[in-house]
Amino acid sequence: MNSDNFSPHRCLRVFALLLCALFAWPAVAQNGVDFARQAVQIAMTGEPRNLNSIRATDQLSIFYLEHVKEGLLRKNARNELVGGVAERWEMEGTHAKFWLRRNAMWSDGKPVTAHDFVFAWRQVVNPEVAAEYASIMYPVKNAEAINAGKMPLEALGVRAIDDYTLEVELEAPTGYFLALTSFMIYYPVREDFYKAQNGRYFADVENMIFNGPFKITRWVHGASLRMEKNPTYWDADSVTLNVIDTPYMTPDSKARFNLFKDGKLAVENGLQGLEAEELRDALANRMRIHSHSDGTVFYVEFNHRPGRVTGNTNLRKAMQAVFDSQELVYKVIGIAGYIPGRSLFPVYMNGVNDKFRIEYPVPQPELNLEKARQHLELAKQELGVDEIPPLAILCDDREIAILQAQYFQALFKRTLGLDIKVDSQTFKQRLDKSQNGNFDLILTGWGPDYEDPMTFGDLFASWNVNNKGRYSSPVYDSFVRTAQGTSDQQIRMDAMGRMQTHLIEEAVILPSYERVANVVQDPRLVGVMFKQTGASMVLTYARVVE
Amino acid sequence: MSLNTPEFSASDFAPAPNLVAAERIVRPSLSYWQDAWLRLKKNRRALCSLYIVIALLLFTLLGPVIWRQDPALQDLDAISQGPTLGTRAIVVEDPGNWEGVRGEPAPLPPGGTLGAPTLRVEGIATTQYVRLVWSMVPGAQQYLIYRNDHAPESDQDLGLPLGTTLSPDELSFEDRLQLRPQRYWYTVIASDGVEEAAEHTTIEVSPQRAITVSQARERELDDTVGATVDLPAHPFGTDYLGRDLLARLMEGARVSLFIGIVAPLLFVLVGVIYGGISGYFGGNVDIVMMRVADFVIALPFLLFMILFRISFGIGPGESGIFPMLLALVLLRWPDTARLVRGQVLQLRGEAYVQAARVLGAQPGYLIFRHLLPNTMGPILVTLTFAIPMAIFTEAFLSFIGMGVSPPTPSWGSMSNEGIRTMLSSPHELLFPSIFISVTVLAFNMLGDGLRDALDSRMRSRE
């Protein structure tokens, strides 16, 4: 044996390694929930891409930001809008005024002031910053013009009257503006701290400053992230959890699910829901599965650009009359909880006094093969063709999308004799093609940016860049303008009810389903909040019970 | 002294009998091919493979004539069904728009807690729909409906969350989520919008297999409600869209075997001609031609496949079979060419070739009349080995989505689709992959047997 194996140097190294392992071990071998320490462990698909609240876009960043920062308003444990940094507020027409709490602090002990909001909001619409979510700031006066580079930053309709009073001027009466102020791009950013980081704001723990219920205390990039209770948070008394640790970051859903099975995680997968296979595994392992709507509505969008046959209303109506979203959801997709699509506006949206969909029932198009064929004949006459040319259905390359595309392909072939080509692309590629209008039909979806049916309603306004099929109807546009021009809820909702009817009657889209996320959760963890806008899971008011 | 001379008789001097008869060839004279066939017949493995290959060809060509199910027909009630030999189902009303049951919600009595509703099934439970109706629970804002495929053991073991009612007056739920004729346990829990009730009700339901009236009409079956009808058999089960796997395997075999046979035939032909010319002329011609072959070998197949796809303007959703064929033919011939060249180089020094040349035979005549027929053995062997390679390439390319486009199946694309349901319905992956494996193995072993049978040098060792 080589004597080198026993050299004191080597022994020391082995000893040091063992020592390291000994100290590192407890950090990894924690349980998913810890009652005594009020600590929970979660896993994520990866690390947050950008925690700078001005520029963040991805779900993971939104999740962490909602725990470590707070806007003027926030959501409480019952998912109701309550005061955050703002103590009280007044809103009238296009004027809004917020009075800030004097005990709202940054984690370095300095108070959160109205100037922090003014600075942050100006940065969001700053064309040089090019924040992707800048359009959410557009209800604020001049935001759109500033973002387009046509006005100086100072023209933005927000003003600090003094340190604790913030005045906001809106472009038009916006009923949902208060709800918007709980969204991350409306969070305060302190100018002196932001500038001192030299562009590394929130890039690492030492570049961060918090005003929310938690603070990030450790971030090993690509590996783990740890949040601890923020003692300087003004409402720290209502926060029970001391630690939210993310010791595992892996895109492998199977691996995360196995960690949950081993008791290493408190909840899985709170942000996106379990995949079909993990769902089966959970069922076989007798776990309690919770489901909650993640807010996204999926539908088939047609290309309405000139020259596309899908611009023909009769052709779309023919397809509408043979498509049964219940069959698609219950038989083809087969994931528990998915709601068959009927409308662009999802079931959880609120109307004036009740749920929007209860106040404004959706007209149900009749499933009728005879009528569908009549529509098809009319379409052929109007288009002046003997045969409808082959149509391309654009979808991404996920299994669920290809499955649906194949279902539509067979359905339209069997019932209407239409030839459909499946154009399956990677997510990015699909986005490119949809923006360039390179499709006839597209399987797409939309998640709400704020809690008002308008987040869906203005999708088909002729000027909306997300109107990928370029649907353009003066009637529909007038409904959108009516709803955007007033803060009277009754008038707004009536207009949106008419949008809903218009979309179905003109067969602008074929609603296919509303998605839910199925999650498994340690029974000792209670009070986890799931919502449709912003972060889909919030642990702020969660606690561990015995 | 006497001379011991042998005694001769006159018969000793008679002419010997004609011995030509002794030299008569007793066994029939065998041509090269007859001999090869005889020896192939002795090789049981090779013979077995030959039968499998013939069976596969019959499966592909005659199969669809006998098994007349449409491979593109989606039976959405038989999604991912295991192998069955025909099932019976009853005919039920279309689900239509069941109104459901509504009741006036009552407030929670002061100090009371949410209770558990009483639960029952409306009408008969079928695989088309199970209609649950329950009693109103005072204070409930919504109800959560769960379905399990085993008896719940605890409050945590309730199964799949099927849905939540929208408004407090809804007291019913229609479950249509991929129901199968098996036992289910349904649970309904009342909730005040935030907290769930501590108690819940569970009932056991066994849905009967059923199809709806309109489905019966579409399939031209008896469409009276309550009638019993026979559903088609699926001996290999169905796939994730309820398409018959046997019919799809037959159609998929066409693509797989088309590529598997046409591509090798073409590139072996190219290789034979190229190698024959190169070997016959030798010298500088040979050097140049072989360097070209080396160059072609170095070209990456997948890259060229993609390039051809693009340059032919094959859009997404269109079949990529032609560029695949072209890429195979253009890039895979050098192997055969090298082999044939080696053989020809060896043979052209043989005496009979020299003799023919002296007699004035032209190169073309020499190559095609004398040299190539004598390399037929190795060529055939290469061909049989190239077939499984091509089948496998097609399977691989379709597996990564570069081959056929839906709904056209091929064994490779079917395996790809089967992988995602590997654990829950393994037959979707198993059958196409067995077909690929058996075909590749059969062609390989047949090639092995042919090599032994056609190699004349093997004869001396017997």
Coordinates of C-alpha atoms in Angstrom, one line a residue, chain B residues 57-358:
Chain B
L57 CA -44.6 -8.4 -44.5
L58 CA -48.0 -10.2 -44.5
F59 CA -48.9 -8.2 -41.3
T60 CA -48.1 -5.0 -43.1
L61 CA -49.6 -5.8 -46.5
L62 CA -52.6 -8.1 -45.6
G63 CA -53.2 -6.9 -42.1
P64 CA -55.2 -3.9 -42.9
V65 CA -57.4 -5.9 -45.2
I66 CA -58.3 -8.3 -42.5
W67 CA -58.3 -5.9 -39.5
R68 CA -60.6 -3.2 -40.7
Q69 CA -60.4 -0.7 -37.8
D70 CA -59.5 2.9 -38.8
P71 CA -56.1 3.7 -37.2
A72 CA -57.0 7.4 -37.0
L73 CA -60.4 6.9 -35.3
Q74 CA -60.4 8.3 -31.8
D75 CA -62.6 6.4 -29.4
L76 CA -62.5 8.8 -26.5
D77 CA -64.3 6.4 -24.2
A78 CA -61.6 3.8 -24.6
I79 CA -58.5 6.0 -23.9
S80 CA -55.4 4.0 -22.9
Q81 CA -57.4 0.8 -22.6
G82 CA -55.5 -2.5 -22.1
P83 CA -56.0 -5.4 -24.5
T84 CA -59.6 -6.5 -24.7
L85 CA -61.5 -8.9 -26.9
G86 CA -64.7 -6.9 -27.2
T87 CA -66.8 -5.4 -24.5
R88 CA -70.4 -4.8 -24.0
A89 CA -71.9 -1.5 -23.0
I90 CA -75.4 -0.1 -22.4
V91 CA -76.7 2.9 -24.2
V92 CA -77.6 5.9 -22.1
E93 CA -78.9 9.4 -22.7
D94 CA -76.5 12.1 -23.9
P95 CA -75.1 14.0 -21.0
G96 CA -76.5 17.2 -22.5
N97 CA -76.8 19.9 -20.0
W98 CA -78.0 18.4 -16.8
E99 CA -79.7 21.1 -14.8
G100 CA -78.3 19.7 -11.5
V101 CA -80.0 20.2 -8.2
R102 CA -80.2 23.5 -6.4
G103 CA -81.3 24.3 -2.9
E104 CA -81.7 27.4 -0.8
P105 CA -78.6 27.8 1.4
A106 CA -79.1 28.3 5.1
P107 CA -76.8 30.3 7.4
L108 CA -74.8 28.5 10.0
P109 CA -76.7 28.4 13.3
P110 CA -74.8 30.3 16.0
G111 CA -72.1 28.3 17.6
G112 CA -72.6 25.5 15.2
T113 CA -70.0 23.8 13.0
L114 CA -70.2 22.6 9.4
G115 CA -71.6 19.1 9.2
A116 CA -71.4 16.5 6.5
P117 CA -74.1 16.2 3.8
T118 CA -76.0 13.0 2.9
L119 CA -74.9 11.9 -0.5
R120 CA -76.5 9.8 -3.2
V121 CA -76.2 9.0 -6.9
E122 CA -78.9 10.3 -9.3
G123 CA -80.0 7.7 -11.8
I124 CA -77.6 4.9 -12.7
A125 CA -73.9 5.4 -12.5
T126 CA -72.3 4.8 -15.9
T127 CA -68.9 5.4 -17.4
Q128 CA -70.5 8.4 -19.3
Y129 CA -71.5 10.2 -16.1
V130 CA -71.9 9.8 -12.4
R131 CA -74.4 12.4 -11.0
L132 CA -73.9 13.1 -7.4
V133 CA -76.6 14.9 -5.3
W134 CA -76.3 15.9 -1.7
S135 CA -78.2 17.6 1.0
M136 CA -77.6 21.2 1.9
V137 CA -75.3 21.9 4.8
P138 CA -76.1 25.0 6.8
G139 CA -73.3 27.6 6.6
A140 CA -71.6 26.0 3.6
Q141 CA -70.4 28.4 0.9
Q142 CA -69.1 25.7 -1.4
Y143 CA -68.7 22.0 -1.6
L144 CA -65.5 20.1 -2.5
I145 CA -65.9 16.8 -4.5
Y146 CA -63.2 14.1 -4.4
R147 CA -63.0 10.8 -6.1
N148 CA -60.8 7.9 -5.1
D149 CA -60.1 4.5 -6.7
H150 CA -59.6 2.8 -3.4
A151 CA -61.5 2.9 -0.1
P152 CA -60.3 6.0 1.8
E153 CA -58.3 5.1 4.9
S154 CA -58.2 8.5 6.5
D155 CA -59.2 12.1 6.1
Q156 CA -56.1 12.6 4.1
D157 CA -56.8 9.8 1.6
L158 CA -59.7 11.3 -0.4
G159 CA -58.3 10.9 -3.9
L160 CA -58.6 13.3 -6.8
P161 CA -60.1 16.7 -6.3
L162 CA -62.7 16.8 -9.0
G163 CA -64.0 20.2 -8.4
T164 CA -65.6 22.8 -6.2
T165 CA -69.1 24.2 -6.6
L166 CA -69.3 27.8 -7.6
S167 CA -72.2 29.1 -5.6
P168 CA -73.7 27.9 -2.2
D169 CA -77.0 26.8 -3.7
E170 CA -75.4 24.1 -6.0
L171 CA -76.1 20.7 -4.4
S172 CA -75.0 18.4 -7.2
F173 CA -72.0 17.5 -9.3
E174 CA -71.7 15.6 -12.6
D175 CA -68.5 13.6 -12.8
R176 CA -67.4 12.7 -16.4
L177 CA -63.6 12.5 -15.8
Q178 CA -62.3 9.4 -17.6
L179 CA -64.6 7.0 -15.8
R180 CA -63.9 3.3 -16.1
P181 CA -66.0 0.3 -15.1
Q182 CA -64.5 -0.1 -11.7
R183 CA -65.3 0.9 -8.1
Y184 CA -65.0 4.5 -7.0
W185 CA -65.3 6.2 -3.7
Y186 CA -66.8 9.7 -3.9
T187 CA -66.4 12.2 -1.0
V188 CA -68.2 15.5 -0.6
I189 CA -66.9 18.1 2.0
A190 CA -68.7 21.3 2.9
S191 CA -66.6 24.4 3.2
D192 CA -67.3 28.0 4.4
G193 CA -65.0 29.4 1.7
V194 CA -61.8 29.2 3.8
E195 CA -62.0 26.3 6.3
E196 CA -63.3 22.8 5.4
A197 CA -65.7 20.9 7.5
A198 CA -64.2 18.3 9.8
E199 CA -66.7 15.7 8.7
H200 CA -67.4 14.4 5.2
T201 CA -69.5 11.8 3.5
T202 CA -68.1 9.0 1.3
I203 CA -70.1 6.7 -1.0
E204 CA -69.0 3.8 -3.1
V205 CA -70.1 3.8 -6.8
S206 CA -69.5 1.2 -9.5
P207 CA -70.2 2.7 -12.9
Q208 CA -71.4 0.5 -15.7
R209 CA -69.7 0.7 -19.1
A210 CA -71.9 2.8 -21.3
I211 CA -72.0 4.8 -24.5
T212 CA -74.3 7.7 -25.3
V213 CA -77.2 7.6 -27.8
S214 CA -75.4 9.9 -30.2
Q215 CA -72.2 7.8 -30.1
A216 CA -74.3 4.7 -30.8
R217 CA -75.9 6.5 -33.7
E218 CA -72.6 7.6 -35.1
R219 CA -71.3 4.0 -34.9
E220 CA -74.5 2.6 -36.4
L221 CA -75.4 0.6 -33.4
D222 CA -78.8 0.2 -31.7
D223 CA -79.5 3.7 -30.4
T224 CA -82.4 3.0 -28.0
V225 CA -81.7 4.0 -24.4
G226 CA -81.1 0.9 -22.3
A227 CA -80.0 -1.3 -25.2
T228 CA -76.9 -3.4 -24.8
V229 CA -74.4 -3.1 -27.6
D230 CA -71.1 -4.7 -28.5
L231 CA -68.0 -2.5 -28.7
P232 CA -65.1 -3.4 -31.0
A233 CA -62.3 -5.5 -29.7
H234 CA -58.8 -4.1 -29.2
P235 CA -56.5 -7.1 -29.0
F236 CA -53.5 -4.8 -28.4
G237 CA -55.4 -2.2 -26.5
T238 CA -55.8 1.5 -27.4
D239 CA -53.5 4.5 -27.2
Y240 CA -53.8 7.8 -25.4
L241 CA -56.5 9.0 -27.8
G242 CA -58.4 5.8 -27.9
R243 CA -57.1 4.7 -31.3
D244 CA -56.8 1.0 -31.9
L245 CA -53.2 0.0 -31.4
L246 CA -53.2 -3.1 -33.7
A247 CA -54.5 -1.0 -36.6
R248 CA -51.9 1.7 -35.8
L249 CA -49.1 -0.9 -35.6
M250 CA -50.1 -2.1 -39.1
E251 CA -50.1 1.3 -40.5
G252 CA -46.9 2.2 -38.7
A253 CA -45.3 -0.9 -40.1
R254 CA -45.8 0.5 -43.6
V255 CA -43.7 3.5 -42.8
S256 CA -41.1 1.6 -40.9
L257 CA -40.7 -1.2 -43.4
F258 CA -40.9 1.2 -46.4
I259 CA -37.9 3.1 -45.0
G260 CA -36.4 -0.1 -43.8
I261 CA -36.4 -1.8 -47.2
V262 CA -36.4 1.0 -49.8
A263 CA -33.6 3.0 -48.3
P264 CA -31.1 0.1 -48.0
L265 CA -32.0 -1.2 -51.5
L266 CA -31.2 2.2 -52.9
F267 CA -28.0 2.9 -51.0
V268 CA -26.6 -0.6 -51.4
L269 CA -27.2 -0.3 -55.2
V270 CA -25.3 3.0 -55.2
G271 CA -22.6 1.5 -53.1
V272 CA -22.3 -1.5 -55.4
I273 CA -21.9 0.5 -58.5
Y274 CA -19.5 3.0 -56.9
G275 CA -17.4 0.3 -55.2
G276 CA -17.4 -1.9 -58.4
I277 CA -16.0 0.9 -60.5
S278 CA -13.5 2.0 -58.0
G279 CA -12.2 -1.5 -57.3
Y280 CA -12.0 -2.5 -61.0
F281 CA -10.1 0.5 -62.2
G282 CA -7.9 0.7 -59.1
G283 CA -4.9 3.0 -59.0
N284 CA -5.6 6.8 -59.0
V285 CA -9.3 6.4 -59.8
D286 CA -9.6 4.1 -56.8
I287 CA -7.7 6.6 -54.5
V288 CA -9.8 9.6 -55.5
M289 CA -13.1 7.7 -55.3
M290 CA -12.3 6.2 -51.9
R291 CA -11.3 9.6 -50.5
V292 CA -14.7 10.9 -51.7
A293 CA -16.3 8.0 -49.8
D294 CA -14.3 8.8 -46.7
F295 CA -15.5 12.4 -47.0
V296 CA -19.2 11.3 -47.2
I297 CA -18.7 9.0 -44.1
A298 CA -17.6 12.0 -42.1
L299 CA -20.8 13.9 -42.8
P300 CA -23.2 14.1 -39.9
F301 CA -26.5 12.3 -40.7
L302 CA -28.8 14.3 -38.4
L303 CA -27.6 17.6 -39.6
F304 CA -28.1 16.7 -43.2
M305 CA -31.6 15.3 -42.4
I306 CA -32.5 18.7 -40.9
L307 CA -30.9 20.6 -43.9
F308 CA -32.9 18.5 -46.4
R309 CA -36.0 19.1 -44.5
I310 CA -35.6 22.8 -44.7
S311 CA -34.3 23.0 -48.2
F312 CA -37.3 20.9 -49.4
G313 CA -39.6 23.4 -47.7
I314 CA -41.1 20.7 -45.6
G315 CA -43.2 22.7 -43.2
P316 CA -44.1 21.7 -39.7
G317 CA -46.9 19.2 -39.6
E318 CA -45.7 17.6 -42.8
S319 CA -44.2 14.2 -43.2
G320 CA -40.4 14.1 -43.2
I321 CA -40.2 10.7 -44.8
F322 CA -38.7 11.8 -48.1
P323 CA -35.8 13.9 -46.7
M324 CA -35.1 11.0 -44.4
L325 CA -35.0 8.6 -47.4
L326 CA -32.7 11.0 -49.3
A327 CA -30.4 11.5 -46.4
L328 CA -30.1 7.8 -45.8
V329 CA -29.3 7.1 -49.5
L330 CA -26.9 10.0 -49.9
L331 CA -25.0 9.3 -46.7
R332 CA -25.0 5.6 -46.0
W333 CA -23.7 4.2 -49.3
P334 CA -19.9 4.3 -48.6
D335 CA -20.0 1.3 -46.3
T336 CA -21.2 -0.9 -49.1
A337 CA -18.9 0.8 -51.6
R338 CA -15.9 0.0 -49.5
L339 CA -16.9 -3.6 -49.1
V340 CA -17.6 -4.2 -52.7
R341 CA -14.4 -2.4 -53.7
G342 CA -12.3 -4.7 -51.5
Q343 CA -14.0 -7.8 -53.0
V344 CA -13.6 -6.6 -56.6
L345 CA -10.0 -5.7 -56.0
Q346 CA -9.4 -9.2 -54.9
L347 CA -11.4 -10.9 -57.6
R348 CA -10.0 -8.9 -60.6
G349 CA -6.6 -10.7 -60.2
E350 CA -8.3 -14.1 -60.5
A351 CA -7.4 -16.2 -63.6
Y352 CA -10.9 -16.3 -65.1
V353 CA -11.1 -12.5 -65.0
Q354 CA -7.7 -12.2 -66.6
A355 CA -8.8 -14.8 -69.2
A356 CA -11.9 -12.8 -70.0
R357 CA -9.9 -9.6 -70.3
V358 CA -7.4 -11.3 -72.7

